[in-house]
PDB file of N, CA and C in Angstrom:
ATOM      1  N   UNK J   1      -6.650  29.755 -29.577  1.00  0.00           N
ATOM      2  CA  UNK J   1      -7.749  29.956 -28.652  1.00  0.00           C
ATOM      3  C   UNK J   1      -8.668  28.734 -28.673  1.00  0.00           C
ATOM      4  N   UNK J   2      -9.365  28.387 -27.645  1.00  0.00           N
ATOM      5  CA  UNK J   2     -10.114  26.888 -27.577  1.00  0.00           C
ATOM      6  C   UNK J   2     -11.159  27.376 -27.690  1.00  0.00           C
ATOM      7  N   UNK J   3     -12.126  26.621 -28.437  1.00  0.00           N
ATOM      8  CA  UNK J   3     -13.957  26.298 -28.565  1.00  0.00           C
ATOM      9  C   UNK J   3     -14.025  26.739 -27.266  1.00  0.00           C
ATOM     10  N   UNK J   4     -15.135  27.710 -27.218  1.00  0.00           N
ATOM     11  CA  UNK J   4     -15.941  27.518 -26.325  1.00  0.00           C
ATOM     12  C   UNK J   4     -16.754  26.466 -25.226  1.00  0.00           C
ATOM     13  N   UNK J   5     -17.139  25.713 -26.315  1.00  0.00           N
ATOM     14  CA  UNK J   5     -17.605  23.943 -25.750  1.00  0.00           C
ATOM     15  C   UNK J   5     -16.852  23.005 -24.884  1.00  0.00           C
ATOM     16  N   UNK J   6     -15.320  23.455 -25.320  1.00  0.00           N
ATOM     17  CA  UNK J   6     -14.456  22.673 -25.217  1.00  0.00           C
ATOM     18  C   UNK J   6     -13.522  22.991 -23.352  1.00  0.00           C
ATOM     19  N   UNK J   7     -13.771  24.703 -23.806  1.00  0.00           N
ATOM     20  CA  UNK J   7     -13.346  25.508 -22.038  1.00  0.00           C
ATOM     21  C   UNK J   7     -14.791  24.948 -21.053  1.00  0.00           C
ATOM     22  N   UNK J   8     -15.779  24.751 -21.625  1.00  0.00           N
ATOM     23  CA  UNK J   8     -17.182  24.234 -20.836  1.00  0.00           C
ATOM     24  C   UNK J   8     -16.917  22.996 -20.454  1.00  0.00           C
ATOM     25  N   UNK J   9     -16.320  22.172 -21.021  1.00  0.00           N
ATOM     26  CA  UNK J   9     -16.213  20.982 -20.564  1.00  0.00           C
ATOM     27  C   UNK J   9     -15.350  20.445 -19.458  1.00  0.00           C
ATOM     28  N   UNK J  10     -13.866  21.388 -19.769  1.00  0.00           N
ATOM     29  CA  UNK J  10     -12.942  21.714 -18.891  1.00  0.00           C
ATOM     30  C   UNK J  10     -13.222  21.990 -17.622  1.00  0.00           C
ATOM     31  N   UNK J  11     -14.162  22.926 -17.598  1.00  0.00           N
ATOM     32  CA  UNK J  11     -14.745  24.025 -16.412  1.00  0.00           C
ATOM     33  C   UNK J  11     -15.666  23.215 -15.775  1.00  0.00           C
ATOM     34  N   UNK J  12     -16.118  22.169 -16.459  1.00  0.00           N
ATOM     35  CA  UNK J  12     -16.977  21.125 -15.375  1.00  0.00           C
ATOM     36  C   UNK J  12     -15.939  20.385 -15.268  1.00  0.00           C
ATOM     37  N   UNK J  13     -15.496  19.744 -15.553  1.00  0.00           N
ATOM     38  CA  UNK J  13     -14.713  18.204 -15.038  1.00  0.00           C
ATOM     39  C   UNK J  13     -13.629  19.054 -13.981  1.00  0.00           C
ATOM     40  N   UNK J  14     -13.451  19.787 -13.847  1.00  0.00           N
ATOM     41  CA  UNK J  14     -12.566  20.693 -12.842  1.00  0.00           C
ATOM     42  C   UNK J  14     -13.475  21.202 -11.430  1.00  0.00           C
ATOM     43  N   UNK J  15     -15.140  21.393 -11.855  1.00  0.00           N
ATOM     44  CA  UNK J  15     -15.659  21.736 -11.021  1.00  0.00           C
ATOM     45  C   UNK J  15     -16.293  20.461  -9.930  1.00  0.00           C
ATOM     46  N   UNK J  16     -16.297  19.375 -10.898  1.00  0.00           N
ATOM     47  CA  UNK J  16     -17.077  17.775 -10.512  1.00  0.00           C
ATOM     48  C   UNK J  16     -15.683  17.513  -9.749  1.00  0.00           C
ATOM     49  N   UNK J  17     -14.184  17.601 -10.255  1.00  0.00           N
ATOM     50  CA  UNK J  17     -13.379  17.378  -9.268  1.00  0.00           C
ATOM     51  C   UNK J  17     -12.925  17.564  -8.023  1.00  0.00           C
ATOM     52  N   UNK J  18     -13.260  19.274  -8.153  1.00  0.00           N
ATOM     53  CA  UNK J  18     -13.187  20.143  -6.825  1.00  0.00           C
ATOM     54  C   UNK J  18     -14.446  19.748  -5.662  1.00  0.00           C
ATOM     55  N   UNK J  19     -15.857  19.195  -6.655  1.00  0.00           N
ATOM     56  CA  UNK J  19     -16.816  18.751  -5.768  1.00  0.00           C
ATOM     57  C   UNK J  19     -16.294  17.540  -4.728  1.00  0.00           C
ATOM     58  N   UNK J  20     -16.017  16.580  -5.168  1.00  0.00           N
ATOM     59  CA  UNK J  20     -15.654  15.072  -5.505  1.00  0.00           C
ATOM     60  C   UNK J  20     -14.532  15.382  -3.836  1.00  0.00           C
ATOM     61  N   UNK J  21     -13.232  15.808  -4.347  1.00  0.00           N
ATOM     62  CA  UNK J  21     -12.537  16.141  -3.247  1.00  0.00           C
ATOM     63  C   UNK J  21     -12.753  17.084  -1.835  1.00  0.00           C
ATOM     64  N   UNK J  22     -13.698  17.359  -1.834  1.00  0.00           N
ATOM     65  CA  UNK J  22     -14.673  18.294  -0.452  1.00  0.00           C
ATOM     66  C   UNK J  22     -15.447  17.737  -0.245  1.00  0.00           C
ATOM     67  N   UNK J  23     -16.198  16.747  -0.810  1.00  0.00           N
ATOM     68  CA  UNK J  23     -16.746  15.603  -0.512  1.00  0.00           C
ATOM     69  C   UNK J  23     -16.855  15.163   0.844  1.00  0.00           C
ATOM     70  N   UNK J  24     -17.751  15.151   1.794  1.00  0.00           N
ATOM     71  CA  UNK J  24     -16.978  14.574   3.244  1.00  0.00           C
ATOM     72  C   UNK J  24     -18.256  13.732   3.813  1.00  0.00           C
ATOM     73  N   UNK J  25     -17.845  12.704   3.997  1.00  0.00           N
ATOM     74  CA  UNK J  25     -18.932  11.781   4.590  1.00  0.00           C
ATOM     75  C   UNK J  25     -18.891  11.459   6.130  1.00  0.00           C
ATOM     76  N   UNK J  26     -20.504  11.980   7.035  1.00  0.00           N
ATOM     77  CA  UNK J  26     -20.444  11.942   7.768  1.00  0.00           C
ATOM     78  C   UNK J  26     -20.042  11.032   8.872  1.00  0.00           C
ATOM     79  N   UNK J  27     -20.981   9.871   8.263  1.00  0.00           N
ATOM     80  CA  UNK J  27     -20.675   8.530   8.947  1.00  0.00           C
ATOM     81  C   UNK J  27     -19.924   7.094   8.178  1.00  0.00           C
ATOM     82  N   UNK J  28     -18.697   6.325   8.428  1.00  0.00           N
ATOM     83  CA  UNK J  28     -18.500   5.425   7.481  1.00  0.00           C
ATOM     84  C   UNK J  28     -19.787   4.457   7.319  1.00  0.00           C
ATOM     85  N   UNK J  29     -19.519   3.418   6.770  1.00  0.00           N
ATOM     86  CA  UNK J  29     -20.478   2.719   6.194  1.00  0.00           C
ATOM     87  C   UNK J  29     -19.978   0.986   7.479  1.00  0.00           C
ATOM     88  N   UNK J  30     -21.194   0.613   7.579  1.00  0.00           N
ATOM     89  CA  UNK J  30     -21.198  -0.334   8.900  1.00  0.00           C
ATOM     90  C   UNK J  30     -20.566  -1.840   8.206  1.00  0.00           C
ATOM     91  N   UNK J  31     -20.184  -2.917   9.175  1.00  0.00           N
ATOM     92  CA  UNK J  31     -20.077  -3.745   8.492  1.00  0.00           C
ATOM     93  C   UNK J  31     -20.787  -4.772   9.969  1.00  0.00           C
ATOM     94  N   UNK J  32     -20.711  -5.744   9.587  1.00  0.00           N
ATOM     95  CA  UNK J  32     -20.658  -7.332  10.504  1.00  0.00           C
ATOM     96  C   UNK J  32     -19.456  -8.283  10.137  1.00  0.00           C
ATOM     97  N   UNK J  33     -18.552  -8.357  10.994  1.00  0.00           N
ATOM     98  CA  UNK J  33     -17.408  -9.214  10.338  1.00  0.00           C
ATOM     99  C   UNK J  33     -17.865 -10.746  10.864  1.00  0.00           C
ATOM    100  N   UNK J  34     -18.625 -11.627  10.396  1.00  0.00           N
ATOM    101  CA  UNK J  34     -18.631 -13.141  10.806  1.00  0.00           C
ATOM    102  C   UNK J  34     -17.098 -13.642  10.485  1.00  0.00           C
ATOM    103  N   UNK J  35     -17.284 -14.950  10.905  1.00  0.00           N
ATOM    104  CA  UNK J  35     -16.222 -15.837  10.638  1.00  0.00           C
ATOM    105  C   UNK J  35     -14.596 -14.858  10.717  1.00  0.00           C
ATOM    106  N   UNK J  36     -14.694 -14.256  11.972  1.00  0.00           N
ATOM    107  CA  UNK J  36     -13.731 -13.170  11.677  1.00  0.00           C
ATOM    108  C   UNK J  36     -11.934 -13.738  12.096  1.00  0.00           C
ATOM    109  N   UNK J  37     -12.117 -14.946  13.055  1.00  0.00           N
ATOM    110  CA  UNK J  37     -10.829 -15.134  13.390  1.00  0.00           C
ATOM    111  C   UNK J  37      -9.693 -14.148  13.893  1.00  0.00           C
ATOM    112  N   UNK J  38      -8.870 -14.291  13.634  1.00  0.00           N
ATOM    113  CA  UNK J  38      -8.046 -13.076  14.071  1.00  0.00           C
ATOM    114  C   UNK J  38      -8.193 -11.547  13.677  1.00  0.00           C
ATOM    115  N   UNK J  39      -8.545 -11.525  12.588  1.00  0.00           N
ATOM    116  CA  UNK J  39      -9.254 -10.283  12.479  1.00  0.00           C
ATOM    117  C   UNK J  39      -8.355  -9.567  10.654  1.00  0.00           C
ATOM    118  N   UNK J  40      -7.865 -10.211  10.248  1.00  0.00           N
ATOM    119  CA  UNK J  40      -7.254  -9.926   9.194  1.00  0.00           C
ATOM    120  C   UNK J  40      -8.380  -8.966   8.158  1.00  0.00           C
ATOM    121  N   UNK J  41      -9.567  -9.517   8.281  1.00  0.00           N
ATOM    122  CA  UNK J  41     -10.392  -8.932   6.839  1.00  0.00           C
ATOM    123  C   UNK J  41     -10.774  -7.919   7.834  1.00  0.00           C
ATOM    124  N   UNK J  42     -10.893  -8.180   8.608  1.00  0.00           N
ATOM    125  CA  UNK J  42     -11.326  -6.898   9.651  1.00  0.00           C
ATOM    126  C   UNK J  42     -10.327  -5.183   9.703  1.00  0.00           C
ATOM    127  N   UNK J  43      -9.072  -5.904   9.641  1.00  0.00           N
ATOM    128  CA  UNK J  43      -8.124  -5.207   9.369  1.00  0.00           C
ATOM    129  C   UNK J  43      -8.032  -4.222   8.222  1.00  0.00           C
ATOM    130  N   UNK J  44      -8.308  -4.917   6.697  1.00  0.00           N
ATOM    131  CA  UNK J  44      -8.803  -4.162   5.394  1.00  0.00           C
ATOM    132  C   UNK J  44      -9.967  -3.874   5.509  1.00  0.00           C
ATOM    133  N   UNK J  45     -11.003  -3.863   6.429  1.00  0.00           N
ATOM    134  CA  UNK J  45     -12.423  -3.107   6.162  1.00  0.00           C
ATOM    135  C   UNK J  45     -11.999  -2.035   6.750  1.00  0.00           C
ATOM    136  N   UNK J  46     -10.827  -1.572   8.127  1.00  0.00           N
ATOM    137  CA  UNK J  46     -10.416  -0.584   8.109  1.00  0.00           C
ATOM    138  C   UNK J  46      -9.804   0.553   7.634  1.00  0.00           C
ATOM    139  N   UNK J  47      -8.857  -0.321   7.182  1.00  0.00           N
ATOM    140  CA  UNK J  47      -8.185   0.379   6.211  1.00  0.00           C
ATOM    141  C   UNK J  47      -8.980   1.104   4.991  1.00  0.00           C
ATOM    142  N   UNK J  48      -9.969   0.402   4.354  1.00  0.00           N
ATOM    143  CA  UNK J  48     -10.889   1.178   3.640  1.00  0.00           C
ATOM    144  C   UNK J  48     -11.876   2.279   3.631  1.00  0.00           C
ATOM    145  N   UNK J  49     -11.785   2.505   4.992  1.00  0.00           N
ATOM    146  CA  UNK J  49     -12.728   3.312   5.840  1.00  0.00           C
ATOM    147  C   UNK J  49     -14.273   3.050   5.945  1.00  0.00           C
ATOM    148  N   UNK J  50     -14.320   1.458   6.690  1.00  0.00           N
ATOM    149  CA  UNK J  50     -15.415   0.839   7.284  1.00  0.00           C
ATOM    150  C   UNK J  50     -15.213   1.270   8.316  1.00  0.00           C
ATOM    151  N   UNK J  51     -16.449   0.729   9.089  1.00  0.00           N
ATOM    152  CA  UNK J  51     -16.694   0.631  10.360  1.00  0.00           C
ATOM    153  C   UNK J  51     -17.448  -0.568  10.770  1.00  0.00           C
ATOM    154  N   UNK J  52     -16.535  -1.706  11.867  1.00  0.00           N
ATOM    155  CA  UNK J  52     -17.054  -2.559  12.111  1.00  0.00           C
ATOM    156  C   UNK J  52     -17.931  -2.486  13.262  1.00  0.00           C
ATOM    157  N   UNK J  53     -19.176  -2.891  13.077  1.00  0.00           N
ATOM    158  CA  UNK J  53     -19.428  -2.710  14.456  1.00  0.00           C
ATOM    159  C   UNK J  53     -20.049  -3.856  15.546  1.00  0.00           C
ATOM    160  N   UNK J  54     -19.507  -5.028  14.954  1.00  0.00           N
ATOM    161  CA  UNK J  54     -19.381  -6.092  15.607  1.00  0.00           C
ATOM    162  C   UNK J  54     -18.708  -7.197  14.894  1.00  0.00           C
ATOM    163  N   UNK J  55     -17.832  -7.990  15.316  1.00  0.00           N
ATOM    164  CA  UNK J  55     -17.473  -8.986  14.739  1.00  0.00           C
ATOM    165  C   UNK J  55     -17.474 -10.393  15.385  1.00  0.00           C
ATOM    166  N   UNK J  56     -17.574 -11.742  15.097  1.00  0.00           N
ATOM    167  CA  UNK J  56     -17.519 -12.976  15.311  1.00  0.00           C
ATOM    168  C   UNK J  56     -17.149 -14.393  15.355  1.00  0.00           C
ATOM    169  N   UNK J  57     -16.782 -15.023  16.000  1.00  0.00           N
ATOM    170  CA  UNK J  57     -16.065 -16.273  15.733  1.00  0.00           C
ATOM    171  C   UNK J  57     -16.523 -17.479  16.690  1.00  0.00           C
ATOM    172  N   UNK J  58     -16.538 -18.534  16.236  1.00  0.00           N
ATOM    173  CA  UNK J  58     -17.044 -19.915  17.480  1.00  0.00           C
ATOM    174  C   UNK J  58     -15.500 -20.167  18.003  1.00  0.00           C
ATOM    175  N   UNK J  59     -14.107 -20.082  17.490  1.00  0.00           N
ATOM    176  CA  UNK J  59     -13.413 -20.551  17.868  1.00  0.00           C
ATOM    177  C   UNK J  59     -12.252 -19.466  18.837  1.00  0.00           C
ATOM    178  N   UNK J  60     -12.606 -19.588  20.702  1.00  0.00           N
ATOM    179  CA  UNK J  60     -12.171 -19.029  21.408  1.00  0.00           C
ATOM    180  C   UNK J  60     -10.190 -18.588  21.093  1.00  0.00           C
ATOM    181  N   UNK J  61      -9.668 -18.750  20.718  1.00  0.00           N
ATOM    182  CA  UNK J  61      -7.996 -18.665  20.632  1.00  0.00           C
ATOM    183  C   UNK J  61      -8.269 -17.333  19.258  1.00  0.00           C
ATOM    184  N   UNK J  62      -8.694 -17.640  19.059  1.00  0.00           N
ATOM    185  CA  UNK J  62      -9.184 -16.461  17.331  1.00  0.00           C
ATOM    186  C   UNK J  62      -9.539 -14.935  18.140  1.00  0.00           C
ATOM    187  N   UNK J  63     -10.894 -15.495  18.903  1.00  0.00           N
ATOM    188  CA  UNK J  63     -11.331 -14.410  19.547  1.00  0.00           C
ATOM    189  C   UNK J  63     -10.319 -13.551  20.167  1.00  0.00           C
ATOM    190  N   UNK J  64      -9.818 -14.344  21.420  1.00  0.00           N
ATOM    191  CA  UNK J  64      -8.625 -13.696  21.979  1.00  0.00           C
ATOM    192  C   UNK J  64      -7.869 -12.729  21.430  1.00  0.00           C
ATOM    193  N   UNK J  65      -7.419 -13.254  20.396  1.00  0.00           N
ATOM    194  CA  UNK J  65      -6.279 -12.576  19.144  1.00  0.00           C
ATOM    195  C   UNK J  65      -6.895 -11.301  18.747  1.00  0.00           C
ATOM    196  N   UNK J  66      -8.242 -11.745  18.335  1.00  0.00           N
ATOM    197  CA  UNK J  66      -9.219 -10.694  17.950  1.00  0.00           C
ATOM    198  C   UNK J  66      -8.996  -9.456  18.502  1.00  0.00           C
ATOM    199  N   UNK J  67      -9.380  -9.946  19.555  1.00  0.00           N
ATOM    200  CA  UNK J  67      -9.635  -8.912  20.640  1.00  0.00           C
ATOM    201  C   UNK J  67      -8.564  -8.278  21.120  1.00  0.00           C
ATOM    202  N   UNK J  68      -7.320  -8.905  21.126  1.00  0.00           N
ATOM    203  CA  UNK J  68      -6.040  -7.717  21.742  1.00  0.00           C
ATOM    204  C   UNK J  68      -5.621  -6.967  20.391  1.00  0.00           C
ATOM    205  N   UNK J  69      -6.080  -7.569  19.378  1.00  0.00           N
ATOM    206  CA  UNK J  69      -5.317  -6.659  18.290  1.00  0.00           C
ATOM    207  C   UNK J  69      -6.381  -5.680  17.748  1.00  0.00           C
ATOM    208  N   UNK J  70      -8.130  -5.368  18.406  1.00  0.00           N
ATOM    209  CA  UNK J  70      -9.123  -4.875  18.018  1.00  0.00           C
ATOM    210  C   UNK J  70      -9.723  -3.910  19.639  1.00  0.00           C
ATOM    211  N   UNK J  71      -9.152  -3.308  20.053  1.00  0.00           N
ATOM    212  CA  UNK J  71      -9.912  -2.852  21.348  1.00  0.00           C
ATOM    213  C   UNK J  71     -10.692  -2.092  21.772  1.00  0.00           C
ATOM    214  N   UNK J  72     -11.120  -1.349  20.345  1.00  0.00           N
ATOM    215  CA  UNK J  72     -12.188  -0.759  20.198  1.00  0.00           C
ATOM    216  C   UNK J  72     -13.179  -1.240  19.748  1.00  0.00           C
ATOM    217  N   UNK J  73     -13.305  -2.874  19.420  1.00  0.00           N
ATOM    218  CA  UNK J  73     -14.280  -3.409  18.487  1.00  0.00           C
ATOM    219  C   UNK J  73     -15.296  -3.938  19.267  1.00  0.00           C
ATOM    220  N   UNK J  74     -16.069  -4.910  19.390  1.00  0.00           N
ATOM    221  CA  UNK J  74     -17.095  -5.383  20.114  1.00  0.00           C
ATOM    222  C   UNK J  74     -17.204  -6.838  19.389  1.00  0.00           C
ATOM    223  N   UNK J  75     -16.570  -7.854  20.220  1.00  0.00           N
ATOM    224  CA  UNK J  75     -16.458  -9.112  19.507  1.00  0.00           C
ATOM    225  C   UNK J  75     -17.319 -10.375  20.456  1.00  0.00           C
ATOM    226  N   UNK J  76     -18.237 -10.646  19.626  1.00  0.00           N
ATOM    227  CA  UNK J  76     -18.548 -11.851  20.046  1.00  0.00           C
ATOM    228  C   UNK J  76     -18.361 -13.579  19.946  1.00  0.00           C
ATOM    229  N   UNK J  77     -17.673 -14.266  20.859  1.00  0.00           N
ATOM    230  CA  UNK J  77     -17.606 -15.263  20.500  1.00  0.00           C
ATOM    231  C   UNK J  77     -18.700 -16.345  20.445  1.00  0.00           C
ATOM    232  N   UNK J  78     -18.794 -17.271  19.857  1.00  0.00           N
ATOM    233  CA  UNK J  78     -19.864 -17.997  19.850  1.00  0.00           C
ATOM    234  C   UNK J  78     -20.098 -18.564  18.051  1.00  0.00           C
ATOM    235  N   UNK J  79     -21.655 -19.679  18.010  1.00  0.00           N
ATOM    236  CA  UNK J  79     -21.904 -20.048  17.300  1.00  0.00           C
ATOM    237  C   UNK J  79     -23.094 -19.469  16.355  1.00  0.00           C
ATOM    238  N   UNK J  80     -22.820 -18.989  14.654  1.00  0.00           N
ATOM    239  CA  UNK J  80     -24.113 -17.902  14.907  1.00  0.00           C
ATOM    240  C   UNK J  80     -25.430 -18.859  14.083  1.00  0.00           C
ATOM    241  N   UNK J  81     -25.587 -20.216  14.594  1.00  0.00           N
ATOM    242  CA  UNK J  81     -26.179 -20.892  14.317  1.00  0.00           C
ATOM    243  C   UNK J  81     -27.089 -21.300  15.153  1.00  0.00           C
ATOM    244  N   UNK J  82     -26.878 -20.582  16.400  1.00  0.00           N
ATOM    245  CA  UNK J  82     -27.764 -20.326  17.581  1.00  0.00           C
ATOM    246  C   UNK J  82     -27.996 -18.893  17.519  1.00  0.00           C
ATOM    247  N   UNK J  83     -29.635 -18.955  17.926  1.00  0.00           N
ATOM    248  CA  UNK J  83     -30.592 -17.858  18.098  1.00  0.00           C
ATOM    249  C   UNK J  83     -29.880 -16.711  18.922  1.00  0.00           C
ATOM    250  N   UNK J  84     -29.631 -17.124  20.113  1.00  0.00           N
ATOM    251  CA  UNK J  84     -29.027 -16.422  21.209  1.00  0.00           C
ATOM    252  C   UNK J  84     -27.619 -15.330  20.775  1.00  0.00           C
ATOM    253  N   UNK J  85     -26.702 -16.151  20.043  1.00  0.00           N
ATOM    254  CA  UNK J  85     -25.620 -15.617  19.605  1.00  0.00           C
ATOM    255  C   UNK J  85     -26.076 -14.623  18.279  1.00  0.00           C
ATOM    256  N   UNK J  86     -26.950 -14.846  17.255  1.00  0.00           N
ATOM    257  CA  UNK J  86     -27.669 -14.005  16.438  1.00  0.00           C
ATOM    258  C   UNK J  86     -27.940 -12.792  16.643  1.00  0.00           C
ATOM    259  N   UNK J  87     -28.824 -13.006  18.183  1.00  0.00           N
ATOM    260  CA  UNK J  87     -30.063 -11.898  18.553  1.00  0.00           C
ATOM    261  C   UNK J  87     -28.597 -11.011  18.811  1.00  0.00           C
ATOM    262  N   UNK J  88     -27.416 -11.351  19.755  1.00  0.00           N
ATOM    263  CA  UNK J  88     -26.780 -10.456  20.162  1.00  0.00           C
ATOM    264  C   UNK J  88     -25.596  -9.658  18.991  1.00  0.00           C
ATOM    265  N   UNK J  89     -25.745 -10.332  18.108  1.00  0.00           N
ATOM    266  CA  UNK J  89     -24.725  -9.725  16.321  1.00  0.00           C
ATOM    267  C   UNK J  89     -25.724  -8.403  16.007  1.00  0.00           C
ATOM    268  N   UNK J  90     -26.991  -8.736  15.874  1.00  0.00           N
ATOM    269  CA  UNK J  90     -27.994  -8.163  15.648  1.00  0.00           C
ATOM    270  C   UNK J  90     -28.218  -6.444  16.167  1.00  0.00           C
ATOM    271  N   UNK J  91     -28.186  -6.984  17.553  1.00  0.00           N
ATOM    272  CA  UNK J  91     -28.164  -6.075  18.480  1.00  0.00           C
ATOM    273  C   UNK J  91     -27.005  -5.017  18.381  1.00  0.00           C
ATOM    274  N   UNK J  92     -25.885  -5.592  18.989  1.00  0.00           N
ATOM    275  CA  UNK J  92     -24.267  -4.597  18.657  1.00  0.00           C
ATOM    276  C   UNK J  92     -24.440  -4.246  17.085  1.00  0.00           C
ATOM    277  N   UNK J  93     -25.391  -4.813  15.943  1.00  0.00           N
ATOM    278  CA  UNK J  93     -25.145  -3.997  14.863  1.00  0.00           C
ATOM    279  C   UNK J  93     -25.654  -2.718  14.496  1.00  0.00           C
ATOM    280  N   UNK J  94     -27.530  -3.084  14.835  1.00  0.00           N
ATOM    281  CA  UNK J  94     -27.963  -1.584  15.230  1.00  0.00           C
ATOM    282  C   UNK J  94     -28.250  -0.364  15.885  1.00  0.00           C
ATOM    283  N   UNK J  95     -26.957  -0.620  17.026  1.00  0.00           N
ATOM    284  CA  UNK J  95     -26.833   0.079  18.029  1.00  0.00           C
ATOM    285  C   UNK J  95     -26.556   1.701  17.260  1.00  0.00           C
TER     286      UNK J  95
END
């Protein structure tokens, strides 16, 4: 027969597990993908269960790529070393 202490301890780490797995999170967690290029890291923030909600690149052929392999995403091309291109990362992030 087991300690008492010992079925208590059991009986939580079984109950913290059962918590743990019902667990359900409403919203994923946001990201900004800069320097995104084709979209590869973009790819594993999915897979992890991110949510991008804008991503970026200065170099147009990247974007492109970006964008047919992302068509739900919201990609801006441009330089984010200008104000203009900033304000709008900014914007699509706290939408």
């Amino acid at each position: 027969m087991m300690h008492n202490s010992v079925q208590n301890l059991i009986n939580i780490k079984k109950l913290i597990e059962n918590s743990l797995n019902n667990l359900k999170v409403d919203k994923k967690p946001k990201i900004i993908d800069l320097f995104s290029g084709c979209g590869g890291l973009n790819e594993g923030f999915k897979q992890a269960g991110f949510l991008t909600s804008v991503s970026n690149d200065i170099w147009g052929p990247a974007g492109k790529t970006f964008e047919k392999n992302n068509k739900d995403g919201e990609f801006i091309l441009g330089d984010i070393t200008q104000k203009k291109i900033r304000d709008k990362i900014i914007k699509e992030f706290v939408k």
